[in-house]
mmCIF file of C-alpha atoms in Angstrom:
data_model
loop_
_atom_site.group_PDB
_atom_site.id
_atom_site.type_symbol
_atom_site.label_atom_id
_atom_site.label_comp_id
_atom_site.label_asym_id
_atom_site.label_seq_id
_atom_site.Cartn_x
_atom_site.Cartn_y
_atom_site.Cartn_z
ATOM 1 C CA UNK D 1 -14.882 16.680 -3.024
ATOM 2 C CA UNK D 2 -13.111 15.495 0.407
ATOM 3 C CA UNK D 3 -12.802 18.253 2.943
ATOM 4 C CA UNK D 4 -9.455 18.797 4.026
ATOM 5 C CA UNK D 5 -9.195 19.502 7.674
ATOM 6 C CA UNK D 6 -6.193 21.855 8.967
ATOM 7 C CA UNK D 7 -4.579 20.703 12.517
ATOM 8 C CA UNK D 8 -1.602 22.234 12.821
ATOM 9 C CA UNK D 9 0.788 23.643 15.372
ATOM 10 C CA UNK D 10 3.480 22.445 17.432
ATOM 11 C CA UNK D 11 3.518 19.361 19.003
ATOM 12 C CA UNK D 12 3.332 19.293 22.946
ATOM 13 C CA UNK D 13 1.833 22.549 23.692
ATOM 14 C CA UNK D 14 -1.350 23.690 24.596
ATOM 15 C CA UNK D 15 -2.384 25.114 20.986
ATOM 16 C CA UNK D 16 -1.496 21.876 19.494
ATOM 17 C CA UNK D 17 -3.672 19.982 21.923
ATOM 18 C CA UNK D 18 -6.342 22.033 21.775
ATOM 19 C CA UNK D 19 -6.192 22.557 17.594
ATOM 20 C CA UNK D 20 -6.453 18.499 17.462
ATOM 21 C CA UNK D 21 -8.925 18.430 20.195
ATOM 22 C CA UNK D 22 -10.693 20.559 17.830
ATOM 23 C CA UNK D 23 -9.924 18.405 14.949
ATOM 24 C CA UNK D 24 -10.938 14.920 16.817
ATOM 25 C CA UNK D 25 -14.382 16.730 17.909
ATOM 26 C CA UNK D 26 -15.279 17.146 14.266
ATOM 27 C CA UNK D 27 -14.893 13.750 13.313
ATOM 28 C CA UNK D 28 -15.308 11.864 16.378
ATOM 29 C CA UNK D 29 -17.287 11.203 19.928
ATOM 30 C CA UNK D 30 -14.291 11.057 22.822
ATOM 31 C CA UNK D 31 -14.829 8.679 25.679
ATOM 32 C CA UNK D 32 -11.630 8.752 28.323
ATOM 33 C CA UNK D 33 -10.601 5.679 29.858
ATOM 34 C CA UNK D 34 -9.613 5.228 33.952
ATOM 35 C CA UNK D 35 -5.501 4.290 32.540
ATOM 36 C CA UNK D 36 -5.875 8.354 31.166
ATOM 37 C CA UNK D 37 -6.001 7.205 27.237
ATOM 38 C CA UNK D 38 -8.583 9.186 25.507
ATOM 39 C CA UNK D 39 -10.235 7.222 22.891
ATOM 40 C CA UNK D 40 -11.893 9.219 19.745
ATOM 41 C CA UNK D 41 -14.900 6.974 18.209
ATOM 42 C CA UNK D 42 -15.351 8.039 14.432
ATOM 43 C CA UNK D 43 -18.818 9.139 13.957
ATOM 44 C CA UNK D 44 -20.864 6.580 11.217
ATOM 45 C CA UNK D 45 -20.992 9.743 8.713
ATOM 46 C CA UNK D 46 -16.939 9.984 9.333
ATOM 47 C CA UNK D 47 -16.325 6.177 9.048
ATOM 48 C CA UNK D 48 -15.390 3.454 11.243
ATOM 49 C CA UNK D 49 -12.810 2.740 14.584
ATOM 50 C CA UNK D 50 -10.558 4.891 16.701
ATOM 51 C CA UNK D 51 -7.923 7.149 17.398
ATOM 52 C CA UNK D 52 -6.247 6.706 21.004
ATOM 53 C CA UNK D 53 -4.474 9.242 22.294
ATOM 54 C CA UNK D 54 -2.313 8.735 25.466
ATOM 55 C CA UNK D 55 -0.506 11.503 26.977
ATOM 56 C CA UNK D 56 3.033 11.022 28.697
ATOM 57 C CA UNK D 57 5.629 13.550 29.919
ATOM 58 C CA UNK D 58 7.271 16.113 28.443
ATOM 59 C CA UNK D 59 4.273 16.901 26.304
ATOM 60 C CA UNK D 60 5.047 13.394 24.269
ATOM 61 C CA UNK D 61 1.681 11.713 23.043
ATOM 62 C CA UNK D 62 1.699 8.280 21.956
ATOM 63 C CA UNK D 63 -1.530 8.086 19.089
ATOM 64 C CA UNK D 64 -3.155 4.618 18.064
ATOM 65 C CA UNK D 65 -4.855 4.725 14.469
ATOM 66 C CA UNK D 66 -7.584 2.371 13.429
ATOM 67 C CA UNK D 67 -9.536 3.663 11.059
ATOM 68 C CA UNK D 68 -11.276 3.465 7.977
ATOM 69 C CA UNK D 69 -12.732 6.689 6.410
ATOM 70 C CA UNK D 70 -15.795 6.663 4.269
ATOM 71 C CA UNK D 71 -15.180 8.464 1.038
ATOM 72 C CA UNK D 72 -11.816 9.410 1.723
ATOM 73 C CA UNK D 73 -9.969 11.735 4.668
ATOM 74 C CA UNK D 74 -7.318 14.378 3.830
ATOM 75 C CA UNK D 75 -5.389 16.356 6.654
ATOM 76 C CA UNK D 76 -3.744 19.803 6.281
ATOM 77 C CA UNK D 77 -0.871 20.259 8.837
ATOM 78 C CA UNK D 78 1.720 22.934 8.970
ATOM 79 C CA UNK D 79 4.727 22.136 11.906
ATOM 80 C CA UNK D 80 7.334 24.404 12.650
ATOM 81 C CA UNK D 81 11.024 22.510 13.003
ATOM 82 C CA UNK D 82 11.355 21.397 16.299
ATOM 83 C CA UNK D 83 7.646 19.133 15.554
ATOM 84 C CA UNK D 84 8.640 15.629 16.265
ATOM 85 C CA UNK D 85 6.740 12.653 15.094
ATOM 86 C CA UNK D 86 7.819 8.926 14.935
ATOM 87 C CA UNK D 87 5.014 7.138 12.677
ATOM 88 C CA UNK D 88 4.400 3.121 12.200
ATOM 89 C CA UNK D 89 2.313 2.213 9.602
ATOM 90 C CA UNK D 90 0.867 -1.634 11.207
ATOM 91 C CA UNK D 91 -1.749 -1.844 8.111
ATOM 92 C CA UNK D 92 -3.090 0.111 5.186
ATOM 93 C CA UNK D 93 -1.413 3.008 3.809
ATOM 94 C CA UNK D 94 -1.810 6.765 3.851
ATOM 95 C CA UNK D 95 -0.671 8.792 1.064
ATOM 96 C CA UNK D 96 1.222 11.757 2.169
ATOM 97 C CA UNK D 97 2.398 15.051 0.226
ATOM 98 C CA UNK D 98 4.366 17.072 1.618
ATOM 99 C CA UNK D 99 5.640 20.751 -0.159
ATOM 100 C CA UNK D 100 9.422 20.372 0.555
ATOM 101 C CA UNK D 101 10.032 16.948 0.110
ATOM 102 C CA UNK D 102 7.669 15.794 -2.276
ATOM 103 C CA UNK D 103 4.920 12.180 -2.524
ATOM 104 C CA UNK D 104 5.139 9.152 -0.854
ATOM 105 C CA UNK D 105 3.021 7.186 1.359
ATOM 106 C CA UNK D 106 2.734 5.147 4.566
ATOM 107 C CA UNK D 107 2.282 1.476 3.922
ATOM 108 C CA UNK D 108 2.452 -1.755 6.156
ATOM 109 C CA UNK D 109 5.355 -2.318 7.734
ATOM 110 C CA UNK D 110 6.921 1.493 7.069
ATOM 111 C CA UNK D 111 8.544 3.794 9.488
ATOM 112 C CA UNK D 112 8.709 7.493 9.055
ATOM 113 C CA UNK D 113 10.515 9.919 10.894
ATOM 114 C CA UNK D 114 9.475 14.117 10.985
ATOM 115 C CA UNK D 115 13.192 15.872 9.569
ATOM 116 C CA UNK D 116 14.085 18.898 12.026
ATOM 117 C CA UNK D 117 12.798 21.595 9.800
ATOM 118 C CA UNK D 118 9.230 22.680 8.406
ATOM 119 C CA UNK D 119 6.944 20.657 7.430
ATOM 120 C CA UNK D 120 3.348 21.382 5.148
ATOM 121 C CA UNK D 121 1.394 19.449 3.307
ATOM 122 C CA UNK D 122 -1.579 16.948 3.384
ATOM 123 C CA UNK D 123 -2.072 13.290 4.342
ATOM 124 C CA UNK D 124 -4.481 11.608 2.587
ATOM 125 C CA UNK D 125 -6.447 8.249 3.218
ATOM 126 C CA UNK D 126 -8.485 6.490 0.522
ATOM 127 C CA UNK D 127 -12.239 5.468 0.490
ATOM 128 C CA UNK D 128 -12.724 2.468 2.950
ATOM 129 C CA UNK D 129 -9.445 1.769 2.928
ATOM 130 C CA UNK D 130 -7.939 0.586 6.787
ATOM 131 C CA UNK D 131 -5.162 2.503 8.213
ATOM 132 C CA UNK D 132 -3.801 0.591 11.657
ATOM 133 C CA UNK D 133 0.098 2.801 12.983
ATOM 134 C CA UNK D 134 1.283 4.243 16.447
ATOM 135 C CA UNK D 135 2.546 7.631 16.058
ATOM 136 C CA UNK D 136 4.727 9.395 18.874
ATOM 137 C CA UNK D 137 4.598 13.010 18.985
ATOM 138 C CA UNK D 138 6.192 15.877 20.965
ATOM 139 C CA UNK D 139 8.974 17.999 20.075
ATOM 140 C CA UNK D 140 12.596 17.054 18.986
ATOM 141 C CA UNK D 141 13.863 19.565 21.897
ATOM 142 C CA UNK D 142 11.151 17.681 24.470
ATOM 143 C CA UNK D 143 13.160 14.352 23.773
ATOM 144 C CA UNK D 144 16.103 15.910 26.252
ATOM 145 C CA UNK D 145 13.803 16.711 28.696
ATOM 146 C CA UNK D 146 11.946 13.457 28.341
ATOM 147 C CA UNK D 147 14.716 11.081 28.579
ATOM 148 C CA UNK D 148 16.513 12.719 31.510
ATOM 149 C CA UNK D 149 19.846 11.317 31.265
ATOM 150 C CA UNK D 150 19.026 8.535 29.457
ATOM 151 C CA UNK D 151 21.242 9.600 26.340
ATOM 152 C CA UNK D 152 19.130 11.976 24.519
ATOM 153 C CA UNK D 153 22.407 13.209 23.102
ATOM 154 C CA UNK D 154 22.399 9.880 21.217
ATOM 155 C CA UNK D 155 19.264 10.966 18.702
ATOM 156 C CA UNK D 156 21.012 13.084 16.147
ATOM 157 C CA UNK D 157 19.193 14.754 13.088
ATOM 158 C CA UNK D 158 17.258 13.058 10.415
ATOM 159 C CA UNK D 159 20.226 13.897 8.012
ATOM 160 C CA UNK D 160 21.113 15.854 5.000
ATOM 161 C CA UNK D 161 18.106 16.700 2.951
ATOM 162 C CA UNK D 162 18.034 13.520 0.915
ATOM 163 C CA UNK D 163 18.546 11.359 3.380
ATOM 164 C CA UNK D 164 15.904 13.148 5.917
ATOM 165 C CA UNK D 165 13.657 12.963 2.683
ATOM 166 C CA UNK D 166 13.449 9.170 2.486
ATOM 167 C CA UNK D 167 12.790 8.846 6.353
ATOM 168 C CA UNK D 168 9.921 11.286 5.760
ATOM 169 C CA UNK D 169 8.335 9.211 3.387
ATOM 170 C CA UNK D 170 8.781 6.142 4.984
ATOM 171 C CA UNK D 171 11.452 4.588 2.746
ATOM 172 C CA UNK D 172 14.624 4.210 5.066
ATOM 173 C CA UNK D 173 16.282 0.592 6.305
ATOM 174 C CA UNK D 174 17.433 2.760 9.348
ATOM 175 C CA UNK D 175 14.219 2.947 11.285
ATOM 176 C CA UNK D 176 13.289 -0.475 10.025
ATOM 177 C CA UNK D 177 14.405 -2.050 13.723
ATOM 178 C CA UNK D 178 11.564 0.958 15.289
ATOM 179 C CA UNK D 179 8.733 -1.273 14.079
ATOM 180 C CA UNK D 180 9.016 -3.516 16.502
ATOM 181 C CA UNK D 181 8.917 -2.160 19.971
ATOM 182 C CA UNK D 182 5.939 0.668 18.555
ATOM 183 C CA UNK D 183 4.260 -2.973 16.661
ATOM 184 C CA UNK D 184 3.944 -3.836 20.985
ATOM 185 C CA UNK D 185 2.390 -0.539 22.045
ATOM 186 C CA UNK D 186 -0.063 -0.739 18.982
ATOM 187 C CA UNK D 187 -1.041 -4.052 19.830
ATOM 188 C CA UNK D 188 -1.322 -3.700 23.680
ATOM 189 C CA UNK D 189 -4.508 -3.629 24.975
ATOM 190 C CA UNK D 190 -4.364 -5.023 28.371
ATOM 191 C CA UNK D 191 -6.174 -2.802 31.272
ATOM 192 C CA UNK D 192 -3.702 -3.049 34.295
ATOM 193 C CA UNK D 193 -1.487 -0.388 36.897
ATOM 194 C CA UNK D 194 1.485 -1.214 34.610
ATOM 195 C CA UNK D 195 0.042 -0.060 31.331
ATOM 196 C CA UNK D 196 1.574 3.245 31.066
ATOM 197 C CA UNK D 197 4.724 1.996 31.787
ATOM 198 C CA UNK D 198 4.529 -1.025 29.214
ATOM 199 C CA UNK D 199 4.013 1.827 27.050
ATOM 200 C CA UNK D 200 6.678 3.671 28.015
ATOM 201 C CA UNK D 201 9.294 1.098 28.248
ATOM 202 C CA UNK D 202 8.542 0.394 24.751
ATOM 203 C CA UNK D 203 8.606 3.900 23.856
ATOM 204 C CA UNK D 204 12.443 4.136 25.106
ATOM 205 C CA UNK D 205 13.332 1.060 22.929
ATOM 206 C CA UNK D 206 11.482 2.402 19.900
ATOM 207 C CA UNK D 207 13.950 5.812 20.547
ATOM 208 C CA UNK D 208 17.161 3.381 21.193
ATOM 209 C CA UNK D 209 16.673 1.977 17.484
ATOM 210 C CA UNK D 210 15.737 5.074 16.257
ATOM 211 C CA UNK D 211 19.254 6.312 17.516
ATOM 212 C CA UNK D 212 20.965 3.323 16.646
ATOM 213 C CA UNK D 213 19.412 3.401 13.169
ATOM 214 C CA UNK D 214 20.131 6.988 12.665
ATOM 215 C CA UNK D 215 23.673 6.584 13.589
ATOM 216 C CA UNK D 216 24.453 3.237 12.000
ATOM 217 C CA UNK D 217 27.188 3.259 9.026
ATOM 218 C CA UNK D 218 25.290 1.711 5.860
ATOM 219 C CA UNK D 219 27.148 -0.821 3.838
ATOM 220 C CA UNK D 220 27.612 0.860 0.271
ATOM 221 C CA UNK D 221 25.399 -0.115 -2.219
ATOM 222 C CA UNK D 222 25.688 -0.211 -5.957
ATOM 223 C CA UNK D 223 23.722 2.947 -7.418
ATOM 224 C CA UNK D 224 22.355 1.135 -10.439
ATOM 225 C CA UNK D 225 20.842 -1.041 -8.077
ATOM 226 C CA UNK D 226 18.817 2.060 -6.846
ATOM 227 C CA UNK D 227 17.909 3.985 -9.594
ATOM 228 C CA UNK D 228 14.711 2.522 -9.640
ATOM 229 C CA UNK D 229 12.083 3.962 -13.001
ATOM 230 C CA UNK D 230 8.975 4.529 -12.098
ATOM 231 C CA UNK D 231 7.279 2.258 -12.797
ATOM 232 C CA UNK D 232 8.993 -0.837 -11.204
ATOM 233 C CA UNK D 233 8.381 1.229 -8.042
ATOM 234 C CA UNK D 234 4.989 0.648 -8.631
ATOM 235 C CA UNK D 235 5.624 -2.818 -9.245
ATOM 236 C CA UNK D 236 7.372 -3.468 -5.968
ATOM 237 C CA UNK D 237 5.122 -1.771 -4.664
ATOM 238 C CA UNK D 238 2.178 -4.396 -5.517
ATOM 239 C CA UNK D 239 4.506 -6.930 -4.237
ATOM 240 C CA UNK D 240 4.122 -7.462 -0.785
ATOM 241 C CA UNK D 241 0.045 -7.497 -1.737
ATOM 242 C CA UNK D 242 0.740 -10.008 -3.956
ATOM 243 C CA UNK D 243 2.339 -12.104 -1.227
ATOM 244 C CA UNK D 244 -0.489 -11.567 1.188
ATOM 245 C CA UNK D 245 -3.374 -12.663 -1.309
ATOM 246 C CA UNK D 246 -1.158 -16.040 -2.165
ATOM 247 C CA UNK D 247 -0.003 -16.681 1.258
ATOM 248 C CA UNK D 248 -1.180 -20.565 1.917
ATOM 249 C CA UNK D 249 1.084 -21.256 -1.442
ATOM 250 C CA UNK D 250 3.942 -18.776 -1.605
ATOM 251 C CA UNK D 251 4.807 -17.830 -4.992
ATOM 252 C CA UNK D 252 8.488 -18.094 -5.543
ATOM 253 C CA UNK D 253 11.126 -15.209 -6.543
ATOM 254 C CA UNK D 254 11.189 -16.200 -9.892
ATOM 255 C CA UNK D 255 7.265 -16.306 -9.577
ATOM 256 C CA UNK D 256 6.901 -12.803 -8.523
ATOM 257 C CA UNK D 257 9.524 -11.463 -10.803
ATOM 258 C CA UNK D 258 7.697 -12.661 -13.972
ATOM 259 C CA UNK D 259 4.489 -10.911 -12.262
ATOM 260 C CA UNK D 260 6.246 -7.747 -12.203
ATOM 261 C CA UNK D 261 8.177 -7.851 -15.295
ATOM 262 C CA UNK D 262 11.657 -7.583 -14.390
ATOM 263 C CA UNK D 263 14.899 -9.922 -13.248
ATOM 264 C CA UNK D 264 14.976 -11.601 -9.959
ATOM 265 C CA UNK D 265 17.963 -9.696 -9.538
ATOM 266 C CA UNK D 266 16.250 -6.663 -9.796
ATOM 267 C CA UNK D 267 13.641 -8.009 -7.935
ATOM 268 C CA UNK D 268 15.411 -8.761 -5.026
ATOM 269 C CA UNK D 269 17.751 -5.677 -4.834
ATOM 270 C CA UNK D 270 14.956 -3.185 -5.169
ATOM 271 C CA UNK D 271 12.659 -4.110 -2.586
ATOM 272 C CA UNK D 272 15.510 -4.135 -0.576
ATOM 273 C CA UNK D 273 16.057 -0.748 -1.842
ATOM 274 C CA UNK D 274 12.478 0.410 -1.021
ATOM 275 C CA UNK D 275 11.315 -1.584 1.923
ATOM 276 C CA UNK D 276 14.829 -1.806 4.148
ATOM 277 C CA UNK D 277 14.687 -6.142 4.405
ATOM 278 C CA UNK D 278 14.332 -8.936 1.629
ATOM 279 C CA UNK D 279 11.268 -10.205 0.041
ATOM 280 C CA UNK D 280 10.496 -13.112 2.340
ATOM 281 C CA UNK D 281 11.767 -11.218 5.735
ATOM 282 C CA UNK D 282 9.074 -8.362 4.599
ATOM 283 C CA UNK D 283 6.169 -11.007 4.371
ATOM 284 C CA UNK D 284 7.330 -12.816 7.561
ATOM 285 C CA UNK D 285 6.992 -10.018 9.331
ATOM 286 C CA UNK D 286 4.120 -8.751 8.151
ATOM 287 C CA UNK D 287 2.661 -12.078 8.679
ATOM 288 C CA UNK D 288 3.787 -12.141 12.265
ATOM 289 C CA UNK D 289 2.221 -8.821 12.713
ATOM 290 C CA UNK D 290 -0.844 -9.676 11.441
ATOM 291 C CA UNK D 291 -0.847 -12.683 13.806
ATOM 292 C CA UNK D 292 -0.192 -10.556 16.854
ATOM 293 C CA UNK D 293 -3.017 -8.186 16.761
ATOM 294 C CA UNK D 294 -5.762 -10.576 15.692
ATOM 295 C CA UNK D 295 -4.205 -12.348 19.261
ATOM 296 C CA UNK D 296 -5.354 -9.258 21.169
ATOM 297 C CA UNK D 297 -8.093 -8.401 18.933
ATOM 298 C CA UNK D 298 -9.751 -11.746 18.674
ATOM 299 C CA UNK D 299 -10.886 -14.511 20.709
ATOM 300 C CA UNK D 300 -10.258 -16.598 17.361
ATOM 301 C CA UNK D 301 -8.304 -20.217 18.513
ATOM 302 C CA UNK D 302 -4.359 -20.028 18.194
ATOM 303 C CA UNK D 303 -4.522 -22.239 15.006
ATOM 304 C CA UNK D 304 -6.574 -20.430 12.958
ATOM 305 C CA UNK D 305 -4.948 -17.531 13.479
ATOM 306 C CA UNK D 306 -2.096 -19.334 12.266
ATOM 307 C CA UNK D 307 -4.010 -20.449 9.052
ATOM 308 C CA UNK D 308 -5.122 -16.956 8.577
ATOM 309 C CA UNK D 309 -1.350 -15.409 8.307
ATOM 310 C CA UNK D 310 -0.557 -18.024 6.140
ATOM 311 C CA UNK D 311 0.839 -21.217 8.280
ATOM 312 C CA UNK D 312 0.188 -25.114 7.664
ATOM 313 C CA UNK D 313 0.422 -26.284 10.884
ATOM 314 C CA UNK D 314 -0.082 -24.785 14.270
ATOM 315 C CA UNK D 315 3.067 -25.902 15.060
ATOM 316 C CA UNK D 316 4.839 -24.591 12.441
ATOM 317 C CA UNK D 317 2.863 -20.838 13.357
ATOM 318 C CA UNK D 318 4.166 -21.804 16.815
ATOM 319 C CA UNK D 319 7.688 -21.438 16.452
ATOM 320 C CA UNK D 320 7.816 -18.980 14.270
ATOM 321 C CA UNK D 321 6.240 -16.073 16.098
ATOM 322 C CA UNK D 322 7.881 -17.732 19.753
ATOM 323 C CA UNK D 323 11.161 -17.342 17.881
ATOM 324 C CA UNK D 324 9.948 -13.435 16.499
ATOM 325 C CA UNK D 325 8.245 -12.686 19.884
ATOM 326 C CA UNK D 326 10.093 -14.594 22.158
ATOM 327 C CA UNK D 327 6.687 -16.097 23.642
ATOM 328 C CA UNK D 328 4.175 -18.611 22.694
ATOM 329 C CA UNK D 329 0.721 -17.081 20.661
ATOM 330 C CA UNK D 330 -1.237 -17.850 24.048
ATOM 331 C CA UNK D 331 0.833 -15.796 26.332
ATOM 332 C CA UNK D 332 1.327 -13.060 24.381
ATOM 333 C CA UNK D 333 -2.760 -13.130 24.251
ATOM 334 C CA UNK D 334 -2.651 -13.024 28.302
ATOM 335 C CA UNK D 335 -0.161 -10.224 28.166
ATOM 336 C CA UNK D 336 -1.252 -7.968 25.819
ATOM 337 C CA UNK D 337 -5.573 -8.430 26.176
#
């Protein structure tokens, strides 16, 4: 049976860092770097890669995941309501369960978002399987203090219940626009003065979507188009997987709708439903994503990364992530390595 290991606390005081100093010392070996990141090496027993922690002010950390656990890892936590934590999922999943709000898990792509009550419950990874997210913690009262005058104001609550429920769980279009500036601290591995305040900067823009997606007025939607059974979640689910393992030849809508047994209508409206973004706009960007941290991971050549995410041409790969990124492949290697 898995052990199930209990950090809990709350974030951004000293019991909380020293109950997941605890934590990290039971599954890891910690090495701190000169740029003040301490980096937590899984033991061979535990599994394989990292956990990063970097501290900032206002007892904020910023936490990189890369890990892999053998036989399976499940966390306990209990947080009071003021425990703030801003979680993207890069790659992988993690299950989580959680005794007020219910299942769900943390899949590529996803954004979840701690509601501003009490949390419990357990995360859960499976055996082997690679789990690659940034996760900002602190408290939801730190953010004031943290962003000075900045507009702190400007992050409300998660929501009523419901609503809070499905940013929990990773399942809201409103912190889909968070991905991206936390996607840059995950992938940023470049040793230099300005690190911490790369980091930083793209903290701030992660919690400027975050307020903009919070307070952003949702076109209505048709309810039918929601009430989604069972199981064609888990077919949509199986989707963007599907799209991964075919990526050199696409299959089409109508191809993936016949794989999962329902319209393309359907299709079409309930991913958008459960991932925030269309069918093709999820894969590009997972694609994209993909592309940028082999960049900084790798010293594979520019084109085959391309071929890798799923590109014909180098040219073609080109474009695309200069037109995502706003730089070429190359120079967002220089940057970021």
């Amino acid at each position: 049976m898995t052990r199930v290991h209990q950090p809990a606390g709350a974030a951004g005081g000293t019991a909380w860092d020293a109950t997941y100093e605890a934590y990290y010392a039971s599954i890891a070996q910690a090495d701190e770097t000169r740029d003040g990141t301490v980096r937590h090496r899984l033991r061979p027993e535990v599994g394989d890669g990292t956990i990063e922690v970097t501290s900032l002010r206002s007892g904020f950390h910023i936490v990189r995941y890369d890990v892999a656990f053998v036989g399976g890892h499940q966390v306990g936590y209990a947080f009071p309501g003021d425990h703030f934590e801003l979680e993207h999922c890069v790659d992988g999943r993690m299950h989580i369960s959680e005794a007020g709000v219910g299942t769900g898990e943390l899949h590529a792509g996803s954004v979840a978002l701690s509601p501003r009550c009490a949390t419990e419950g357990v995360v859960a990874h499976g055996d082997g399987e690679r789990y690659r997210a940034v996760s900002i913690t602190g408290t939801w009262t730190g953010l004031e203090s943290y962003l000075g005058g900045l507009g702190a104001e400007a992050v409300p609550a998660a929501g009523p219940e419901n609503v809070a429920r499905e940013r929990y769980l990773g399942r809201s279009a409103a912190l889909h626009q968070v991905a991206g500036p936390l996607e840059e601290i995950f992938v940023h591995r470049r040793s230099s003065p300005g690190r911490l305040l790369f980091m930083e900067s793209r903290l701030v823009a992660a919690l400027a979507a975050l307020s903009d997606g919070l307070t952003a007025t949702l076109p209505p939607t048709d309810p039918r188009d929601l009430a989604l059974d069972d199981h064609e979640v888990a077919a949509l689910r199986r989707v963007p997987e599907l799209l991964w393992q075919q990526r050199h030849t696409p299959p089409t809508l109508a191809g993936l709708a016949r794989a999962s047994s329902m319209s393309v209508r359907r299709l079409t409206t309930g991913f958008r439903a459960l991932y925030g973004t269309s069918v093709r706009e999820y894969h590009r960007r997972r694609c994209l994503d993909r592309a940028a941290a082999l960049l900084v991971e790798t010293n594979w050549p520019v084109a085959r990364i391309g071929h890798e995410v799923g590109y014909a041409s180098p040219s073609n790969f080109g474009y695309a992530f200069r037109r995502d990124r706003g730089t070429t492949p190359a120079r967002f290697r220089r940057t970021h390595s």
